[in-house]
Coordinates of C-alpha atoms and ligand atoms in Angstrom, one line a residue:
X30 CA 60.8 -186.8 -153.5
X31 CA 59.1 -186.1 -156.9
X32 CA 56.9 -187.8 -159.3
X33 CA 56.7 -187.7 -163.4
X34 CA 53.4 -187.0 -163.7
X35 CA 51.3 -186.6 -167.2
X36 CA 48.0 -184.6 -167.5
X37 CA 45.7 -184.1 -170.6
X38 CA 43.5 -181.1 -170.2
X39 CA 40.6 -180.2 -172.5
X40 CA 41.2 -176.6 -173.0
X41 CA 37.8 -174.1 -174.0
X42 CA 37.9 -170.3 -175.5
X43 CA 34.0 -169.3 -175.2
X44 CA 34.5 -166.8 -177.1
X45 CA 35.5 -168.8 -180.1
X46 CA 34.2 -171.8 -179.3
X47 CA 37.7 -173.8 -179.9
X48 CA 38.2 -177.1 -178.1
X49 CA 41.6 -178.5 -178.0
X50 CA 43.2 -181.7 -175.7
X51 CA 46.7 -180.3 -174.7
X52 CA 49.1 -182.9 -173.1
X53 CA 51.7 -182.1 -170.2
X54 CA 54.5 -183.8 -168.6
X55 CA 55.3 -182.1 -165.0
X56 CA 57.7 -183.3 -161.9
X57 CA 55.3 -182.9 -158.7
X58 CA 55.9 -183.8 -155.2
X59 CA 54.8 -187.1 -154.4
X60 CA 52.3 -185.7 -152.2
X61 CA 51.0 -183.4 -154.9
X62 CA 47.2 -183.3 -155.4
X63 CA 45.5 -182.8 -159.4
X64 CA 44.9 -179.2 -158.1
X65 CA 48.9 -178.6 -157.1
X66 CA 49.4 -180.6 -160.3
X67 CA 47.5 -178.2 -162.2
X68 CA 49.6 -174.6 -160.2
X69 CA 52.6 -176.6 -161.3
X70 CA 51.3 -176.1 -165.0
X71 CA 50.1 -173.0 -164.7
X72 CA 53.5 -171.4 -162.9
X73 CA 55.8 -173.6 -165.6
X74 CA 54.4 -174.8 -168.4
X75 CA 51.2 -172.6 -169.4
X76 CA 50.1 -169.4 -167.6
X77 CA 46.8 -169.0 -169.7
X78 CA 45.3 -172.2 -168.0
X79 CA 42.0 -171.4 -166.7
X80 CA 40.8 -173.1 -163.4
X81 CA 39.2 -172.3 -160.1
X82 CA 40.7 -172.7 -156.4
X83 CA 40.5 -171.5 -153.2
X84 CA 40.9 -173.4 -149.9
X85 CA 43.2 -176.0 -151.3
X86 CA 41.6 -178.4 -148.3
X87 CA 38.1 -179.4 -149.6
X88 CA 36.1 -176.5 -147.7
X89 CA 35.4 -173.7 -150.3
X90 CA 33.9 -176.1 -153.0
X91 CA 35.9 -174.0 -155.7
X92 CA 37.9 -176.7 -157.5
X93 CA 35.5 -179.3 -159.0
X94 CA 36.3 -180.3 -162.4
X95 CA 36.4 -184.0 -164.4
X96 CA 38.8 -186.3 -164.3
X97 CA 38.3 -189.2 -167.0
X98 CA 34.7 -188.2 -166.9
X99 CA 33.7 -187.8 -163.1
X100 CA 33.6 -184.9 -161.3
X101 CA 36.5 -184.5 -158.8
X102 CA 37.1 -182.1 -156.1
X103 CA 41.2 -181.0 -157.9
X104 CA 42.5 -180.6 -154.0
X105 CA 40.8 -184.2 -152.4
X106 CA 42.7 -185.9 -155.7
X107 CA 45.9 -187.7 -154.8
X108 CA 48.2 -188.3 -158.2
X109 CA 50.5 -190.7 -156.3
X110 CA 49.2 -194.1 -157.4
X111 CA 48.0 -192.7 -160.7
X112 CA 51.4 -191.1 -161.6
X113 CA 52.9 -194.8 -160.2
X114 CA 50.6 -196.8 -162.7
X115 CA 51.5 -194.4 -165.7
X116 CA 48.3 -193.6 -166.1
X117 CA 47.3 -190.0 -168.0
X118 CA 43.9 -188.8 -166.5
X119 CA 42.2 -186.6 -169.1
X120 CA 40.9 -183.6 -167.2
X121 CA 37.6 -181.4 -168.2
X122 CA 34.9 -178.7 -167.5
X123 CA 32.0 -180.1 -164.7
X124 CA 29.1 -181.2 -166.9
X125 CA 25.7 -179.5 -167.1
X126 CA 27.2 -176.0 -166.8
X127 CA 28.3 -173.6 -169.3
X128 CA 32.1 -173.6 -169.8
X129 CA 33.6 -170.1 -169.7
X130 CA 37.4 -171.1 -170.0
X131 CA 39.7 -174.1 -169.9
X132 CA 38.2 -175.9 -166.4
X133 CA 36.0 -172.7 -165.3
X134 CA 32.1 -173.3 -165.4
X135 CA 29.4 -170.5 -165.0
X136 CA 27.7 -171.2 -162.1
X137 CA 25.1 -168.6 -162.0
X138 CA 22.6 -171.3 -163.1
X139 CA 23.7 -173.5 -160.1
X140 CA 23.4 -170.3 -157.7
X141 CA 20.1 -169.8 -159.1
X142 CA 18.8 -173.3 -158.5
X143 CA 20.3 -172.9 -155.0
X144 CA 18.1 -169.5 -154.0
X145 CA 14.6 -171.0 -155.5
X146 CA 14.4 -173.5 -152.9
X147 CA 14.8 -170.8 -149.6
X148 CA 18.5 -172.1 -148.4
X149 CA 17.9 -170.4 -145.0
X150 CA 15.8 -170.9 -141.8
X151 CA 12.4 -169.6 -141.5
X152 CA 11.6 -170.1 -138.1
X153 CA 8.5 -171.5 -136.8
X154 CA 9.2 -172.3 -133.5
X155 CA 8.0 -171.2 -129.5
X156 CA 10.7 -169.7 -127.9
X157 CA 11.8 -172.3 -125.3
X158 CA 9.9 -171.3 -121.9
X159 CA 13.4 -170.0 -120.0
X160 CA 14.3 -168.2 -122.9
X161 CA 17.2 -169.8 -123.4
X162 CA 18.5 -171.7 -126.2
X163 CA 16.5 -174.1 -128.4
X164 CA 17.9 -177.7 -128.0
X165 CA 17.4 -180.5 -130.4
X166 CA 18.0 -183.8 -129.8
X167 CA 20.7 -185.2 -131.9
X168 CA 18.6 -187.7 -133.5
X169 CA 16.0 -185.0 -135.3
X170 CA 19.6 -183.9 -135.8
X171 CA 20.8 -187.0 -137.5
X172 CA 17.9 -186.6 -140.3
X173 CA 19.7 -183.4 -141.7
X174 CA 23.0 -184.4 -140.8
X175 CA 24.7 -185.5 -144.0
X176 CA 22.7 -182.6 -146.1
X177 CA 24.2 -179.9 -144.1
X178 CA 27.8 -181.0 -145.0
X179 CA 27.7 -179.6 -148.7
X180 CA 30.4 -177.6 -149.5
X181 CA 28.4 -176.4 -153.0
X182 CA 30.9 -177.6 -155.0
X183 CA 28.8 -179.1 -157.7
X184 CA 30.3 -182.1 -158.3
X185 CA 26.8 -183.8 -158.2
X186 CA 25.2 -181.1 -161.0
X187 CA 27.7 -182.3 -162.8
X188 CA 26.8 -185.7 -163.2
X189 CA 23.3 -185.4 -163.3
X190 CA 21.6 -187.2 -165.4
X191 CA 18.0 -186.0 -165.2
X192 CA 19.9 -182.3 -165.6
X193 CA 21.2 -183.6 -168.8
X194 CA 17.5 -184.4 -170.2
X195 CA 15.8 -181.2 -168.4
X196 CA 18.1 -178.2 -167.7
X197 CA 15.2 -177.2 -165.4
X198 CA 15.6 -179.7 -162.7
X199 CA 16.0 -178.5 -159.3
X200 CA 19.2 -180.5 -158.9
X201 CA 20.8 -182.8 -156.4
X202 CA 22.8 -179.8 -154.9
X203 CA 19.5 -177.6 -154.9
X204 CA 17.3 -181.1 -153.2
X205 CA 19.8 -181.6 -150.5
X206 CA 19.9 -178.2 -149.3
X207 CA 16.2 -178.2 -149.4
X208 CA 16.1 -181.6 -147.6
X209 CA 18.3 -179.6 -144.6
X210 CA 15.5 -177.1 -144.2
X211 CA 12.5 -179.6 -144.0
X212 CA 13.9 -181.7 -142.2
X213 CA 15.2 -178.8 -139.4
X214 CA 12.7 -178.8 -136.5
X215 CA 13.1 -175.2 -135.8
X216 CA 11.8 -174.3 -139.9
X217 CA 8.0 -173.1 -139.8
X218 CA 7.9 -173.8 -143.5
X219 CA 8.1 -177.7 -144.3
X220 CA 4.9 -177.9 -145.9
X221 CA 5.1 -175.1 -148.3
X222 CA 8.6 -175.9 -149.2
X223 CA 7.3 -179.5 -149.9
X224 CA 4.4 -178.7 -151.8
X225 CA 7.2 -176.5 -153.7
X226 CA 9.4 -179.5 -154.4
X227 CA 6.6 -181.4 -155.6
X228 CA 6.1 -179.0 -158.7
X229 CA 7.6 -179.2 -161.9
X230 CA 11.1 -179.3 -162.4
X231 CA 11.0 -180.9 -158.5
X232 CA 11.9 -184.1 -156.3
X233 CA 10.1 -186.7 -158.9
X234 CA 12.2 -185.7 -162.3
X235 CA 15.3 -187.6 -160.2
X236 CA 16.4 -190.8 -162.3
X237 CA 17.8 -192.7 -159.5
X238 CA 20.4 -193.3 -160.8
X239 CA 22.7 -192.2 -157.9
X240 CA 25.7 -190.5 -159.6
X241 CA 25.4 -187.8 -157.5
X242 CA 25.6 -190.0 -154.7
X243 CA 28.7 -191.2 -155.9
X244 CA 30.6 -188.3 -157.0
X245 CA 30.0 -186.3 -153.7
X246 CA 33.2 -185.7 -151.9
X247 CA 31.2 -184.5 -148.8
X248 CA 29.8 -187.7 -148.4
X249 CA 25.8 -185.6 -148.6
X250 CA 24.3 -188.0 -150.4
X251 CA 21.9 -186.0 -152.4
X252 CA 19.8 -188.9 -154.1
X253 CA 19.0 -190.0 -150.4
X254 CA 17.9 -186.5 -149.6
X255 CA 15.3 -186.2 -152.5
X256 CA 14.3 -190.5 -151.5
X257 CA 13.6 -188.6 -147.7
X258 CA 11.5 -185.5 -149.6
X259 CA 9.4 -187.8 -151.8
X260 CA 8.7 -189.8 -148.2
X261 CA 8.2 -186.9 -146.3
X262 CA 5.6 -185.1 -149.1
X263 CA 4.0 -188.8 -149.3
X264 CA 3.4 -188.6 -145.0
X265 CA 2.5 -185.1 -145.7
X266 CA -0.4 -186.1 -148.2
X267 CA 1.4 -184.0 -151.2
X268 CA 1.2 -187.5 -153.6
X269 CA -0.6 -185.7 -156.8
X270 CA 2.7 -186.3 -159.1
X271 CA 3.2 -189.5 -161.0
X272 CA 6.2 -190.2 -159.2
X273 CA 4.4 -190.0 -156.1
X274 CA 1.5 -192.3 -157.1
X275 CA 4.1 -194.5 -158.6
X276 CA 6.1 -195.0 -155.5
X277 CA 2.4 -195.4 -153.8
X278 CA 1.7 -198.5 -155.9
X279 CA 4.9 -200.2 -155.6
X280 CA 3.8 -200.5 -151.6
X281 CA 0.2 -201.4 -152.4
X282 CA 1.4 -204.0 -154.8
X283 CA 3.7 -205.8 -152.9
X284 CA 1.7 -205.4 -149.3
X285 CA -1.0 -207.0 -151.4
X286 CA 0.0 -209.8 -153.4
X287 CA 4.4 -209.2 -152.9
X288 CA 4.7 -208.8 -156.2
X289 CA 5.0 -205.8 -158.7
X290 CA 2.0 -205.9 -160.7
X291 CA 3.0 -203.8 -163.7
X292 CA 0.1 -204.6 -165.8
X293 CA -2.0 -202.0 -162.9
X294 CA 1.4 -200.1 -163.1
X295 CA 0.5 -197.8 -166.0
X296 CA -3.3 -196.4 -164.8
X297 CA -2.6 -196.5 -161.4
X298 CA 0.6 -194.2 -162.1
X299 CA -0.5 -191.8 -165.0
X300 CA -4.6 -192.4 -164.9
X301 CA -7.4 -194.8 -167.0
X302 CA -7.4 -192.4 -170.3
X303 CA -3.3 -192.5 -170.1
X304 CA -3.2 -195.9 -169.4
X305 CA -6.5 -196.9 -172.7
X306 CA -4.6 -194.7 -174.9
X307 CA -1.4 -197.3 -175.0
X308 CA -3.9 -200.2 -175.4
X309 CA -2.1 -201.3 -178.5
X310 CA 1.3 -201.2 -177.0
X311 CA -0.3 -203.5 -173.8
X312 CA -1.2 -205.7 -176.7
X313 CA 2.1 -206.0 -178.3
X314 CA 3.6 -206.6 -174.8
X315 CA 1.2 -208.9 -173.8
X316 CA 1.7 -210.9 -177.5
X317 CA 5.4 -211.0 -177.0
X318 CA 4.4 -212.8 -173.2
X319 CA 5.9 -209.4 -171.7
X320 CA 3.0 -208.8 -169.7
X321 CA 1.3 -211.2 -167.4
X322 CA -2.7 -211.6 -167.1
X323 CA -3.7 -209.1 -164.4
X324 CA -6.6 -211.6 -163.4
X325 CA -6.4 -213.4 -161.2
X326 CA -3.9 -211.6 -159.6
X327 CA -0.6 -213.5 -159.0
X328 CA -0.2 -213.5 -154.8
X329 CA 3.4 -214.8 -153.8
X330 CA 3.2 -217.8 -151.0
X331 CA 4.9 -215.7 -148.8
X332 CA 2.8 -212.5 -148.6
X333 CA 2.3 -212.8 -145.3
X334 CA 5.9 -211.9 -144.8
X335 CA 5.6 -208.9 -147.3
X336 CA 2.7 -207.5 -144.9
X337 CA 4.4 -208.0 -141.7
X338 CA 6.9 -206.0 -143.1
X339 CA 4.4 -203.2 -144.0
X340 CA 3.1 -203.2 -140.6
X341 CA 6.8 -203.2 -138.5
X342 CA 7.6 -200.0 -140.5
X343 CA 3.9 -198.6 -139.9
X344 CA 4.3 -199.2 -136.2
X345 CA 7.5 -198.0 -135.6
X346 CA 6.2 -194.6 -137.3
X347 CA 9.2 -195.0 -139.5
X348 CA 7.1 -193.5 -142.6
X349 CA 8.2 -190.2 -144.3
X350 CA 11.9 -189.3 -143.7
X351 CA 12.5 -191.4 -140.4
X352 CA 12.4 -194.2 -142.4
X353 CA 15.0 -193.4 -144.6
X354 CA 17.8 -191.7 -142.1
X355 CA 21.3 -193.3 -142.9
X356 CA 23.7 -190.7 -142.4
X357 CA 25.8 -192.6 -140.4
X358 CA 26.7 -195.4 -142.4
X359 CA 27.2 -192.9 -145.8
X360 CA 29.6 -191.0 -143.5
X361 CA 31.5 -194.2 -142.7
X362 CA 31.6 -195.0 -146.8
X363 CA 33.8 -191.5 -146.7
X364 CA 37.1 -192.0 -147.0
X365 CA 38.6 -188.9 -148.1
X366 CA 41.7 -190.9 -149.8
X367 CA 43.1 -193.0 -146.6
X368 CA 41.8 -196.0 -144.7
X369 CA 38.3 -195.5 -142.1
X370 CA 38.5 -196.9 -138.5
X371 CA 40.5 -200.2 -138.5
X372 CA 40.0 -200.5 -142.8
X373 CA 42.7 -199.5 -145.0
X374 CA 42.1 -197.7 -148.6
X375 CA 42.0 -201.1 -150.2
X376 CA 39.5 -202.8 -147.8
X377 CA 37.4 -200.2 -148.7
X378 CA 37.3 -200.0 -152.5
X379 CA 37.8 -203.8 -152.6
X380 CA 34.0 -204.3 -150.8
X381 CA 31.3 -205.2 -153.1
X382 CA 29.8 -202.4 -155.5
X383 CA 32.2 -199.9 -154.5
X384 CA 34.5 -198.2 -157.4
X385 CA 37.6 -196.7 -158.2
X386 CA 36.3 -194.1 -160.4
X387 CA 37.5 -192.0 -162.0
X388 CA 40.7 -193.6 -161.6
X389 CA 40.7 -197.1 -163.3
X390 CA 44.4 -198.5 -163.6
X391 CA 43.4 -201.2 -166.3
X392 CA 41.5 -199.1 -168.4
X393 CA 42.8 -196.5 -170.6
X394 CA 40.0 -193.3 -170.4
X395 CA 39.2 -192.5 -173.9
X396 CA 41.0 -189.2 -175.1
Ligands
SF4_409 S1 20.1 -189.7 -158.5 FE1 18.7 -188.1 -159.3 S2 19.6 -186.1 -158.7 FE2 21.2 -187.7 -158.4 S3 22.4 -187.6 -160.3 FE3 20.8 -189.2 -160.6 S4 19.1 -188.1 -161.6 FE4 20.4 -186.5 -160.7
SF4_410 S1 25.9 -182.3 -152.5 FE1 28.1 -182.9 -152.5 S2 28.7 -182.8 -154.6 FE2 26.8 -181.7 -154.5 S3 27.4 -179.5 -154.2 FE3 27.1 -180.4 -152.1 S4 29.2 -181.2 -151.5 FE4 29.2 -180.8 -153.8
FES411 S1 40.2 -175.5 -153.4 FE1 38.6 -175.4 -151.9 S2 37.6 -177.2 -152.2 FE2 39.3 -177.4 -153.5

């Protein structure tokens, strides 16, 4: 059985910087993945389309790419109910890298990122006393568990928004693997690799704002991987970045009063002579009723339950990276195109906050 399906593709020349949308109309199987889609183009419509493959079954990381504007490994992507809903995806480049042709990005600058942060053991362990092999429990193991799935695909570069603004940023692909080593009982270099990733260019330049997280079709979950970094370099003492001392007074705020008090936010984060040199904007703020009086502070009726909180995670020792271990439940959010467990494909995308990007049936993506 075969399926009409229709694919736009930005094509790219580097070496004369031409950009140009070219449509196609192909029969595929009804099986047929964007990356068979794409062979089918290239054996019978165009030869001089320029795209990258390897395993065809989401091991090698070669075939990331966009469709309508998020990164997509080209062999996970089903066409089926996309060709069915005669829908055209527009396919492009991965963002944040140089194009070199068509779909093919240089990723000498991702390979770089990878190397500065070590990707390999460096042991620092006792040999076990029978000289056997070194066990470790599977919960130490769970900590690095998701971060040693990536397939280095670079999906998650690609949709980096704190790449965008600094090309310099470490990177979610470059955090995760980094998050693998410090996390690995057996590496005799977690501090200096922390005190590394605390640096410019490091763990606090992340956004938040969880794209990579999304995009990953390994299910690694890099923003979660830099959140159990920052943790871990906070347990570890290494808090001298703003981020750091941000994050610190978000948990003295609300253990103190359960509230964020912002008006402290600004010298506690970035220091007094930071914090007196935006006086006048405080005052603006403050006229439009946009900040509230620091004095006296405001303390919520239910602190109590805002410290007790404080104290269950304190006691349970679930401070730096313990606290933070999901792996898990992000596995379980994988569904590699069909159902999980007992939950079918719809179930799944149908749960709260959960998307069908970059697939959208009732919206056109913009050519
Ligand atoms: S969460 Fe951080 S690392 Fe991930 S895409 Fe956003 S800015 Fe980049
Ligand atoms: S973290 Fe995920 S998206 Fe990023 S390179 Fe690894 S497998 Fe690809
Ligand atoms: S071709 Fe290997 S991951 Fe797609």
């Amino acid at each position: 059985m075969t399926m009409q399906v229709g694919l736009k593709v930005w094509r790219f020349n580097s070496r004369t910087g031409e950009r140009e949308l070219q449509e196609f109309e192909i029969a595929a199987p009804e099986e047929a993945t964007l990356l068979d889609c794409l062979d089918i183009v290239k054996d019978q419509h165009d030869g001089t389309l320029a795209y990258r493959k390897s395993c065809r079954m989401m091991i090698c990381g070669s075939c990331g790419m966009r469709m309508d504007g998020a990164a997509v490994l080209a062999c996970k992507m089903r066409m089926y109910d996309i060709a069915q809903a005669g829908h055209v995806p527009v396919i492009s480049a991965m963002g944040n890298l140089p194009i070199v042709k068509d779909l093919v990005v240089d990723m000498d600058p991702f390979w770089e990122k990878f190397n500065s942060v070590n990707p390999y053991l460096q042991p620092g362990y006792e040999e076990p006393p029978d000289g056997k092999e070194n066990l470790i429990t599977q919960e130490r193991m769970n900590v690095i568990h998701k971060e040693a799935l990536c397939i280095n695909c670079g999906c998650c570069v690609s949709e980096c928004n704190a790449m965008e603004a600094d090309p310099l940023f470490t990177g979610p692909q470059a955090l995760a693997k980094a998050m693998r080593f410090v996390g690995d009982p057996r590496d005799g270099q977690k501090l200096a690799r922390l005190e590394k990733l605390n640096g410019e260019h490091g763990i606090w330049e992340c956004t938040r704002c969880y794209f990579c997280t999304e995009r990953c079709p390994k299910g690694v979950d890099p923003r979660d991987a830099i959140a159990k970094l920052g943790a871990e370099s906070m347990k570890e003492g290494i808090d001298r970045d703003m981020g750091a001392k941000h994050a610190k007074w978000f948990v003295t705020s609300a253990r103190t009063t359960g509230w964020l008090r912002e008006t402290e936010l600004v010298p506690k984060t970035q220091g007094v002579v930071a914090a007196i040199k935006q006086t006048r904007f405080a005052l603006d703020l403050a006229l439009k009723g946009k900040v509230p009086p620091p004095f006296p502070p405001h303390v919520a009726k239910d602190v109590k339950e805002s410290r007790r909180l404080y104290d269950l995670v304190r006691d349970q020792g679930r401070d730096g990276y313990a606290g933070i271990v999901q792996g898990e439940r992000a596995l379980g959010r994988l569904s590699h195109g069909h159902g999980v467990g007992d939950q079918t494909l719809e179930e799944i995308y149908d749960r709260p906050g959960a998307y069908h990007r970059p697939f959208i049936a009732d919206e056109e993506a913009d050519a």
